[in-house]
Coordinates of C-alpha atoms in Angstrom, one line a residue:
M1 CA 19.1 -20.2 -21.4
T2 CA 18.1 -16.7 -23.4
T3 CA 20.2 -13.8 -22.1
H4 CA 18.5 -10.3 -23.2
S5 CA 20.7 -7.2 -22.5
F6 CA 21.1 -3.5 -22.4
N7 CA 24.5 -3.6 -21.9
R8 CA 24.8 -0.7 -24.3
Y9 CA 22.9 1.6 -21.3
R10 CA 25.0 -0.1 -18.8
S11 CA 28.0 0.9 -20.0
V12 CA 27.4 4.1 -21.2
A13 CA 26.1 5.2 -18.3
L14 CA 28.7 3.4 -16.4
S15 CA 31.2 4.9 -17.9
L16 CA 29.6 8.5 -17.8
A17 CA 29.2 8.5 -14.2
V18 CA 32.7 7.2 -13.1
A19 CA 34.5 9.8 -16.0
L20 CA 31.8 13.0 -14.1
T21 CA 33.4 12.5 -10.6
A22 CA 35.8 14.4 -10.9
C23 CA 33.8 17.3 -13.0
A24 CA 32.6 20.1 -10.3
D25 CA 29.5 20.7 -12.7
R26 CA 27.8 16.8 -12.8
D27 CA 24.7 17.0 -14.5
A28 CA 21.8 16.0 -11.5
R29 CA 20.9 13.5 -13.4
Y30 CA 23.8 11.6 -11.8
E31 CA 22.9 12.1 -9.0
L32 CA 19.6 10.6 -8.9
S33 CA 18.7 7.4 -7.1
M34 CA 18.4 4.5 -8.7
R35 CA 16.4 2.8 -6.1
T36 CA 12.7 1.9 -7.0
L37 CA 9.5 0.9 -5.7
A38 CA 8.8 -3.0 -5.6
P39 CA 7.6 -4.2 -9.4
V40 CA 4.9 -5.6 -9.7
A41 CA 2.4 -7.2 -12.9
A42 CA 0.2 -5.4 -15.0
G43 CA -1.3 -8.2 -17.5
N44 CA 2.0 -9.7 -19.2
A45 CA 3.7 -6.8 -18.6
L46 CA 6.4 -6.2 -15.6
V47 CA 6.0 -2.2 -13.9
Y48 CA 8.9 -1.3 -12.1
V49 CA 8.6 2.8 -10.8
Q50 CA 11.8 4.7 -10.5
P51 CA 10.7 7.4 -7.4
A52 CA 14.2 9.4 -8.3
L53 CA 12.7 10.1 -12.1
A54 CA 9.1 10.2 -11.5
R55 CA 8.9 7.5 -14.6
A56 CA 8.0 3.6 -14.9
T57 CA 9.5 1.3 -17.1
V58 CA 7.2 -1.4 -17.8
V59 CA 9.1 -4.8 -19.5
D60 CA 6.5 -5.9 -22.4
L61 CA 7.2 -10.0 -21.9
S62 CA 4.4 -10.9 -24.6
Q63 CA 6.7 -11.5 -27.1
A64 CA 9.5 -13.7 -27.5
A65 CA 12.3 -10.5 -27.3
P66 CA 11.0 -8.3 -24.4
A67 CA 10.2 -5.0 -25.3
V68 CA 11.1 -1.7 -22.3
R69 CA 8.9 1.3 -22.5
Q70 CA 9.3 4.0 -20.1
V71 CA 6.3 6.3 -19.2
A72 CA 5.9 9.7 -16.9
V73 CA 4.2 9.3 -13.5
G74 CA 3.6 12.3 -10.8
D75 CA 6.4 13.4 -9.0
D76 CA 7.5 11.9 -5.7
P77 CA 5.5 7.9 -6.3
V78 CA 5.4 6.4 -3.1
L79 CA 2.9 3.3 -3.8
V80 CA 3.0 1.4 -7.0
Q81 CA -0.1 -1.9 -6.8
P82 CA -1.7 -3.9 -9.8
R83 CA -5.2 -2.6 -10.6
V84 CA -7.8 -5.1 -9.4
A85 CA -9.3 -7.6 -12.6
H86 CA -7.4 -5.2 -14.9
D87 CA -4.1 -5.4 -16.7
E88 CA -2.6 -2.5 -15.6
A89 CA -1.0 -0.9 -12.8
L90 CA -1.8 1.8 -9.9
V91 CA 1.4 4.4 -9.2
L92 CA 0.2 7.2 -5.4
S93 CA 2.5 10.4 -6.3
R94 CA 2.7 12.8 -3.6
G95 CA 4.0 15.4 -5.6
Q96 CA 6.2 18.5 -5.2
R97 CA 6.3 20.8 -3.0
G98 CA 8.2 23.4 -4.6
S99 CA 11.5 24.4 -3.4
A100 CA 14.2 27.5 -5.3
G101 CA 13.4 26.9 -8.8
V102 CA 11.0 23.9 -8.9
A103 CA 7.3 25.0 -8.9
P104 CA 5.0 22.9 -6.6
A105 CA 2.9 19.5 -8.0
P106 CA 0.1 18.0 -7.0
A107 CA -0.2 14.7 -5.9
S108 CA -1.9 12.8 -8.6
L109 CA -2.5 8.6 -9.6
T110 CA -1.3 7.2 -12.7
A111 CA -2.7 4.0 -13.9
V112 CA -0.2 2.5 -17.2
T113 CA -1.2 0.1 -19.0
A114 CA 0.9 -3.5 -20.3
A115 CA 1.6 -1.1 -23.5
G116 CA 2.9 1.8 -21.8
A117 CA -0.6 3.7 -21.9
T118 CA -1.0 5.9 -19.4
R119 CA -3.7 7.8 -17.2
R120 CA -3.6 10.7 -14.6
W121 CA -6.0 11.9 -11.9
T122 CA -5.0 14.6 -10.0
L123 CA -5.1 13.5 -5.6
G124 CA -4.6 17.1 -4.7
S125 CA -3.7 16.3 -1.3
P126 CA -0.4 13.8 -1.0
F127 CA -1.7 10.8 0.0
N128 CA 0.3 7.6 0.7
A129 CA -2.5 4.9 0.7
L130 CA -4.7 3.1 -1.5
S131 CA -7.6 0.8 -0.9
Q132 CA -9.2 -0.7 -4.2
N133 CA -12.9 -2.2 -4.4
G134 CA -13.3 -6.2 -4.9
D135 CA -13.3 -5.3 -9.3
G136 CA -10.8 -2.7 -9.1
R137 CA -13.5 -0.1 -10.3
Y138 CA -13.1 2.1 -7.1
V139 CA -10.0 3.6 -5.8
M140 CA -9.5 5.2 -2.3
A141 CA -6.8 7.8 -1.7
Y142 CA -6.2 8.2 1.9
F143 CA -3.5 8.7 5.0
N144 CA -2.4 5.8 6.2
N145 CA -1.7 7.1 10.3
S146 CA 1.8 4.7 10.3
A147 CA 3.6 7.2 7.6
S148 CA 4.8 10.6 7.8
A149 CA 3.0 13.2 5.0
G150 CA 5.6 15.3 4.7
R151 CA 3.8 18.1 4.8
L152 CA 4.0 21.0 6.9
L153 CA -0.1 20.4 7.5
F154 CA -2.1 17.9 6.3
N155 CA -6.1 16.4 7.0
P156 CA -5.7 13.0 8.2
N157 CA -9.4 12.4 7.4
E158 CA -9.4 13.6 4.0
V159 CA -10.0 11.0 1.6
A160 CA -10.0 11.5 -2.5
I161 CA -12.2 8.8 -4.6
V162 CA -11.6 7.3 -8.1
D163 CA -13.7 5.8 -10.5
L164 CA -10.7 4.0 -12.9
D165 CA -13.9 3.9 -15.4
R166 CA -14.2 7.0 -16.1
A167 CA -11.3 10.0 -17.4
A168 CA -10.6 13.0 -14.8
A169 CA -12.7 15.4 -14.7
T170 CA -14.8 17.5 -12.5
G171 CA -16.2 15.3 -9.6
N172 CA -13.6 12.5 -10.3
P173 CA -12.2 12.2 -8.1
V174 CA -14.6 12.9 -5.4
V175 CA -12.4 14.6 -2.9
R176 CA -13.7 15.6 0.9
T177 CA -12.8 15.2 4.5
V178 CA -14.6 11.9 6.2
R179 CA -16.5 13.0 10.3
S180 CA -14.1 11.9 12.3
F181 CA -14.9 11.4 16.2
G182 CA -11.1 11.8 17.0
G183 CA -9.4 9.3 15.4
V184 CA -8.0 8.8 11.6
P185 CA -8.8 6.0 9.0
N186 CA -7.0 2.6 10.0
G187 CA -8.2 1.4 6.3
V188 CA -10.8 1.4 4.1
V189 CA -12.9 -1.6 2.8
F190 CA -15.4 -2.7 -0.2
S191 CA -18.1 -3.8 -0.4
P192 CA -19.6 -6.3 -3.1
T193 CA -22.6 -5.2 -5.1
M194 CA -25.3 -5.5 -2.8
T195 CA -29.0 -3.8 -3.3
V196 CA -29.8 -0.8 -0.4
A197 CA -33.1 1.2 -0.8
G198 CA -33.8 -0.8 -4.3
E199 CA -30.3 -0.6 -6.3
P200 CA -27.4 -2.3 -6.8
R201 CA -24.8 -0.1 -5.1
T202 CA -21.2 -0.1 -3.8
L203 CA -20.4 0.9 -0.5
A204 CA -16.9 2.0 0.6
V205 CA -16.4 1.4 4.8
V206 CA -13.5 3.8 6.3
L207 CA -12.4 1.5 9.8
S208 CA -10.9 4.0 12.7
D209 CA -10.9 3.5 16.1
A210 CA -14.2 2.9 17.8
Y211 CA -16.2 4.4 14.9
V212 CA -17.2 3.6 10.7
T213 CA -17.6 5.8 8.1
L214 CA -20.2 4.4 5.1
L215 CA -19.4 6.4 1.8
D216 CA -21.9 5.4 -1.3
L217 CA -19.8 5.7 -4.4
N218 CA -22.7 5.0 -6.7
H219 CA -23.4 8.9 -5.1
P220 CA -20.6 10.3 -4.4
E221 CA -22.5 13.7 -4.1
R222 CA -24.1 12.1 -0.9
S223 CA -22.8 13.0 2.4
E224 CA -20.9 10.1 4.4
I225 CA -22.7 8.8 7.2
T226 CA -20.7 8.3 10.5
V227 CA -21.0 5.6 13.2
R228 CA -19.6 5.2 16.9
L229 CA -19.9 1.2 18.0
T230 CA -18.9 2.6 21.4
L231 CA -20.7 4.9 24.1
P232 CA -18.8 8.4 24.1
E233 CA -17.1 7.9 27.3
D234 CA -16.5 4.6 26.7
A235 CA -12.4 4.7 26.4
R236 CA -11.2 1.9 25.0
A237 CA -9.3 1.1 21.3
I238 CA -11.8 -1.1 19.4
A239 CA -10.5 -1.2 16.3
P240 CA -12.6 -2.7 13.4
A241 CA -10.5 -5.7 11.8
Q242 CA -13.2 -7.4 9.8
V243 CA -16.3 -7.0 7.8
V244 CA -18.5 -9.6 6.4
F245 CA -21.4 -7.9 4.2
D246 CA -24.8 -10.4 3.7
T247 CA -25.8 -8.2 -0.1
D248 CA -29.1 -10.2 -0.3
N249 CA -30.4 -8.4 3.0
A250 CA -28.2 -5.2 2.6
T251 CA -26.7 -5.8 6.4
M252 CA -23.0 -5.7 7.2
Y253 CA -21.0 -7.7 10.2
L254 CA -18.4 -6.3 12.1
R255 CA -15.6 -7.5 14.8
A256 CA -13.4 -5.8 16.3
D257 CA -10.2 -5.9 18.6
Q258 CA -10.7 -5.7 21.8
S259 CA -13.9 -6.1 22.2
N260 CA -16.0 -9.5 22.5
D261 CA -19.1 -8.6 20.4
L262 CA -20.1 -8.4 17.1
Y263 CA -21.7 -5.2 15.6
V264 CA -24.4 -5.1 13.3
L265 CA -25.3 -2.3 10.8
R266 CA -28.3 -2.8 9.1
L267 CA -28.7 -0.5 5.9
L268 CA -32.8 0.9 6.3
T269 CA -34.5 2.4 3.6
V270 CA -35.5 6.2 4.1
T271 CA -36.5 9.4 2.5
P272 CA -33.8 11.8 1.8
E273 CA -34.7 15.3 3.3
S274 CA -32.0 16.6 0.7
A275 CA -30.3 16.5 -2.8
T276 CA -26.9 15.4 -0.5
A277 CA -28.2 13.4 1.8
N278 CA -29.3 9.3 2.0
D279 CA -31.6 7.1 1.0
F280 CA -30.7 4.5 3.6
R281 CA -30.2 5.0 7.1
P282 CA -27.8 2.1 9.9
T283 CA -29.0 0.9 12.6
L284 CA -26.7 -0.3 15.3
N285 CA -27.2 -3.8 17.3
Q286 CA -24.4 -6.3 19.3
L287 CA -23.8 -9.8 19.2
A288 CA -22.3 -11.6 21.9
A289 CA -19.7 -14.2 20.3
G290 CA -17.3 -15.3 23.2
V291 CA -13.9 -14.1 24.1
R292 CA -11.4 -12.4 21.3
P293 CA -13.7 -13.4 18.1
A294 CA -11.3 -13.7 15.2
D295 CA -13.1 -14.7 12.7
L296 CA -16.6 -15.2 11.3
A297 CA -18.2 -16.4 8.3
L298 CA -21.9 -15.9 6.6
F299 CA -23.7 -19.0 5.3
G300 CA -27.2 -20.1 4.9
G301 CA -29.6 -18.8 2.3
A302 CA -30.8 -15.1 1.8
T303 CA -34.0 -16.1 4.3
A304 CA -32.0 -18.2 6.3
R305 CA -28.3 -16.6 6.8
K306 CA -25.7 -17.8 9.9
L307 CA -23.2 -17.0 10.8
L308 CA -20.0 -19.1 11.9
V309 CA -17.1 -17.4 14.6
V310 CA -14.6 -18.3 16.0
S311 CA -14.1 -17.3 19.4
P312 CA -9.8 -18.9 20.8
G313 CA -10.3 -17.0 23.7
S314 CA -13.6 -19.3 25.2
R315 CA -12.1 -22.2 22.9
D316 CA -15.7 -22.8 20.8
A317 CA -17.1 -21.9 17.9
R318 CA -20.8 -20.1 17.6
V319 CA -23.6 -20.8 15.2
I320 CA -25.7 -17.2 15.5
D321 CA -28.8 -17.2 13.6
T322 CA -29.3 -13.4 12.7
V323 CA -33.6 -14.3 11.8
A324 CA -34.5 -16.0 14.8
N325 CA -31.4 -14.0 16.7
T326 CA -30.0 -17.5 18.5
T327 CA -26.4 -18.6 19.5
T328 CA -25.7 -22.2 19.6
V329 CA -22.4 -22.5 21.3
V330 CA -20.2 -25.6 19.8
P331 CA -17.0 -26.2 22.2
L332 CA -14.0 -27.1 20.4
D333 CA -10.7 -29.4 21.2
A334 CA -8.1 -27.9 19.3
V335 CA -8.4 -24.0 19.4
A336 CA -8.8 -22.2 16.6
S337 CA -8.6 -18.6 15.0
R338 CA -9.5 -19.3 11.2
V339 CA -13.1 -20.6 9.4
L340 CA -12.8 -21.5 5.9
L341 CA -15.9 -22.8 4.6
F342 CA -15.6 -25.2 1.3
N343 CA -18.3 -27.5 -0.7
G344 CA -17.2 -31.0 -0.5
P345 CA -17.2 -34.2 0.7
S346 CA -16.9 -36.3 3.8
P347 CA -15.3 -39.9 4.9
R348 CA -18.1 -40.7 5.6
S349 CA -20.8 -39.4 3.0
A350 CA -19.7 -38.8 -1.2
T351 CA -22.5 -35.6 -1.6
S352 CA -21.0 -32.1 -1.8
E353 CA -22.3 -29.9 1.3
L354 CA -21.1 -26.8 2.8
R355 CA -18.6 -27.5 5.5
A356 CA -16.3 -25.7 7.4
L357 CA -12.7 -26.5 8.4
L358 CA -11.6 -23.7 11.6
Y359 CA -8.1 -24.1 12.0
S360 CA -5.7 -21.8 14.0
T361 CA -2.0 -20.0 12.3
R362 CA -0.7 -18.3 15.6
G363 CA 1.7 -21.4 16.5
V364 CA -0.5 -22.6 19.5
A365 CA -2.2 -25.8 18.1
S366 CA -1.6 -28.8 16.1
A367 CA -4.9 -29.8 15.3
V368 CA -7.9 -29.1 13.1
S369 CA -11.7 -29.4 13.4
F370 CA -13.7 -30.3 10.7
V371 CA -17.6 -29.4 10.8
E372 CA -20.8 -30.7 10.0
L373 CA -23.4 -27.2 9.2
T374 CA -25.6 -29.4 8.7
D375 CA -28.1 -29.8 11.9
I376 CA -25.1 -28.3 13.8
E377 CA -27.5 -26.2 16.7
S378 CA -28.9 -29.3 17.1
R379 CA -26.4 -31.8 17.3
R380 CA -23.4 -29.5 18.6
S381 CA -20.1 -31.2 19.3
Q382 CA -21.7 -34.6 17.3
N383 CA -20.8 -33.0 14.4
V384 CA -17.3 -31.6 14.9
E385 CA -14.4 -33.9 14.2
T386 CA -10.5 -33.3 15.2
L387 CA -7.9 -34.1 13.6
Q388 CA -4.6 -34.6 14.5
L389 CA -1.9 -33.1 12.2
G390 CA 0.9 -33.6 14.9
R391 CA 2.9 -30.5 14.7
V392 CA 1.7 -26.6 15.6
I393 CA 0.7 -24.5 12.7
N394 CA 1.7 -21.0 12.0
Q395 CA 0.8 -20.9 8.7
A396 CA -2.2 -21.2 5.8
L397 CA -2.7 -21.6 2.5
P398 CA -6.0 -22.3 1.4
L399 CA -6.8 -24.3 -2.1
P400 CA -10.6 -25.4 -1.8
E401 CA -11.1 -25.4 -5.5
R402 CA -8.4 -28.2 -5.4
G403 CA -10.1 -30.3 -1.7
V404 CA -6.7 -29.4 -0.2
V405 CA -5.3 -26.7 2.6
M406 CA -1.1 -26.2 2.6
F407 CA -0.5 -25.7 6.9
G408 CA 3.2 -24.5 7.7
H409 CA 4.9 -25.8 10.8
P410 CA 8.0 -24.8 12.5
S411 CA 10.5 -26.3 10.8
S412 CA 11.2 -29.8 11.8
A413 CA 12.6 -33.1 11.1
T414 CA 9.5 -34.7 9.4
G415 CA 8.7 -31.3 7.1
S416 CA 8.1 -27.9 7.5
L417 CA 4.2 -28.1 5.0
S418 CA 1.3 -30.7 5.8
L419 CA -1.3 -31.0 2.9
L420 CA -4.2 -31.8 4.1
D421 CA -7.0 -32.9 2.1
L422 CA -10.3 -31.5 3.1
G423 CA -12.5 -34.8 1.3
R424 CA -10.5 -37.6 3.1
R425 CA -9.3 -35.6 5.9
T426 CA -5.9 -36.6 5.8
A427 CA -2.6 -35.6 5.8
A428 CA 0.7 -35.7 4.2
P429 CA 3.9 -33.7 4.8
I430 CA 6.0 -31.7 2.7
F431 CA 9.4 -31.2 2.5
S432 CA 10.4 -27.3 2.3
E433 CA 12.8 -24.9 2.7
V434 CA 10.8 -21.7 2.5
A435 CA 7.7 -20.5 4.0
L436 CA 4.4 -20.1 3.0
E437 CA 4.3 -16.8 3.0
S438 CA 6.5 -16.0 0.4
A439 CA 4.8 -18.7 -2.7
R440 CA 3.0 -16.9 -5.2
F441 CA 0.3 -18.5 -7.5
D442 CA 0.6 -18.1 -11.3
D443 CA -2.3 -16.9 -13.1
D444 CA -4.8 -19.3 -12.7
R445 CA -3.1 -20.9 -10.1
Q446 CA -2.4 -24.3 -11.8
A447 CA 0.8 -23.8 -10.3
L448 CA 2.6 -22.9 -6.4
W449 CA 6.1 -21.0 -7.4
V450 CA 8.6 -20.6 -4.0
A451 CA 12.3 -19.6 -3.8
P452 CA 14.4 -19.6 -0.6
P453 CA 15.7 -16.1 0.3
T454 CA 19.1 -15.2 -1.9
G455 CA 19.3 -18.8 -3.5
E456 CA 18.9 -19.4 -6.6
R457 CA 16.7 -22.4 -7.0
L458 CA 13.0 -21.6 -8.0
G459 CA 10.8 -24.3 -7.0
Y460 CA 6.7 -25.0 -7.8
I461 CA 4.0 -27.1 -7.0
E462 CA 1.6 -28.5 -9.9
L463 CA -1.5 -27.8 -8.3
T464 CA -3.2 -30.6 -10.7
N465 CA -1.2 -33.4 -9.5
F466 CA 0.8 -31.5 -6.3
R467 CA 4.3 -32.8 -8.1
P468 CA 7.6 -30.9 -6.8
G469 CA 9.7 -29.1 -9.1
E470 CA 12.6 -27.1 -9.3
I471 CA 15.0 -25.2 -11.7
R472 CA 18.6 -23.0 -11.2
L473 CA 18.8 -20.1 -11.6
D474 CA 22.3 -18.2 -12.4
A475 CA 21.9 -15.6 -9.7
P476 CA 20.0 -15.7 -6.2
I477 CA 15.9 -15.0 -6.3
T478 CA 14.9 -11.6 -4.1
D479 CA 11.5 -12.2 -5.2
V480 CA 9.0 -14.0 -7.6
I481 CA 6.1 -12.5 -9.3
P482 CA 3.8 -14.5 -11.6
V483 CA 2.7 -12.9 -14.9
S484 CA -0.7 -13.2 -16.8
G485 CA -1.9 -12.6 -20.9
G486 CA -1.7 -14.7 -23.9
T487 CA -1.5 -18.3 -23.7
S488 CA 1.1 -19.6 -21.7
R489 CA 2.1 -19.4 -17.9
R490 CA 4.9 -17.0 -17.0
V491 CA 6.6 -16.2 -13.6
V492 CA 9.3 -13.7 -13.7
A493 CA 12.6 -14.0 -11.2
L494 CA 13.8 -10.8 -9.6
H495 CA 17.6 -10.6 -8.6
D496 CA 19.2 -8.1 -6.9
A497 CA 20.4 -5.8 -9.5
A498 CA 20.3 -1.5 -9.7
D499 CA 20.9 -1.1 -13.0
G500 CA 17.5 -4.6 -13.2
W501 CA 17.9 -8.0 -14.0
I502 CA 14.5 -10.6 -14.3
T503 CA 14.5 -14.0 -15.4
V504 CA 11.3 -15.2 -17.2
V505 CA 10.5 -19.0 -16.5
D506 CA 7.9 -20.9 -18.6
G507 CA 5.5 -22.0 -16.7
T508 CA 4.7 -24.9 -18.7
D509 CA 7.7 -26.2 -19.9
V510 CA 9.8 -25.1 -16.8
T511 CA 13.6 -25.8 -17.4
R512 CA 16.7 -23.4 -18.6
E513 CA 16.2 -24.2 -22.2
R514 CA 12.8 -21.9 -22.4
S515 CA 13.9 -18.9 -19.7
R516 CA 15.0 -16.0 -20.5
S517 CA 17.2 -13.2 -18.6
L518 CA 17.3 -9.5 -19.1
R519 CA 19.4 -7.2 -17.5
G520 CA 20.2 -3.4 -17.9
F521 CA 16.2 -2.4 -18.7
L522 CA 16.1 0.4 -15.9
L523 CA 19.2 2.1 -18.2
T524 CA 17.3 2.5 -21.4
G525 CA 16.9 6.6 -21.7
L526 CA 18.4 7.3 -18.6
L527 CA 21.1 9.6 -20.7
D528 CA 18.3 11.1 -22.9
E529 CA 17.6 14.3 -23.0
G530 CA 14.0 13.7 -24.1
E531 CA 13.0 11.6 -21.3
A532 CA 9.4 10.5 -21.4
Q533 CA 7.1 13.9 -19.1

């Protein structure tokens, strides 16, 4: 295993830190915490954010000898996440309140590329949550109601919308307060591009208890639309939990906790009354969906759209014809809380068709249901086949492109994983020391990588043939992060070390000889007077 070390930084920093412990007037830099936010991948680089230094360390893994760069981010960074569909990391910073001798600094969002270039947008308020749309163009910053804003006063219904394809300028970001009926945002969901009022739109749907708020991202100057899901006198705290978009028919379907109904919002074209008014208006309808509906999926053509809903409380599936407004109840032998639509054959037909797998991950069911969607309304239970797995399911990892689903079970002598073949409808056990929740796909979904907590071995399954393997590294592994870019597949194993320690594994040749270790990179430039600003 090749080792790249930054020991000159480690030894100098540690020696000076020890020498200065007896000094009365120590440099403030030696008081700073070395804590980092959980690192993320940005293309072929790994990005670490050090809040105390307000900087990001970019470890470029595109070459045999990794390159390390430090770049400045906004004060008090609280969140870093990879930008969807782009080789960038997004760093959300709350800014500086200011104190004696320290000027206040605004909150900001910084995009960091794999090459270490940055762009920054000033947000103003100290937001602590981010949501991105499906292609990574738009991001919304908002206040997560489970965390403190760290300010004497703040508006929990304020949001900032950033167009990441545009530079910071007047109108980007758009900062506004969404209308409230006494609640605060619980989350944000973005629509895919859908035709509304005759033109393509991307909508942001802000989820709050008992209501949702719609914002048109293509026309950010227009006012938001808030839709109540209950009557004013209804005190139920129904929390919208899932949104499914019908992009062909300008419709969205909402499932909410504490409700047995689905909520249907159809976006009708209207003539705007002013420049800031919208050219669409939602209408609200409700559909009965059994007892405690837990998941839903759309299928069928644009003129024959149907909903498949599973409701564990009533132990059934429901097929709702959204055009004819009819509902077909299909009883299930096995309780289900998840729907997986897939195209594939069956044991009785080699023809690839749209089918459904219904299952539960709540640790209460040991069987799954296959559903033939063709003629389901007339055949009902005749189109359902139940497959017993013999062990309750508490995790699932669908791989429909491979024609399989991996299920996790409470540890047992017969294996803690099952590999379900969707076409053959058979299940085979796989022995595993780790849970599926810790598994990571590589960039092209050719392999699945796992590591047990505090263990030194990195395991993998080749998804082309489901052959397992493992490699022993030199230190316990805390996490696994696949990185993209270039022609090779690489996986980074993280090790617990304040100065930064990783092992880069070649995903195409998983051997110790092809792996390389890098340590000490978080100390690079720590003692330089001219740190990145």
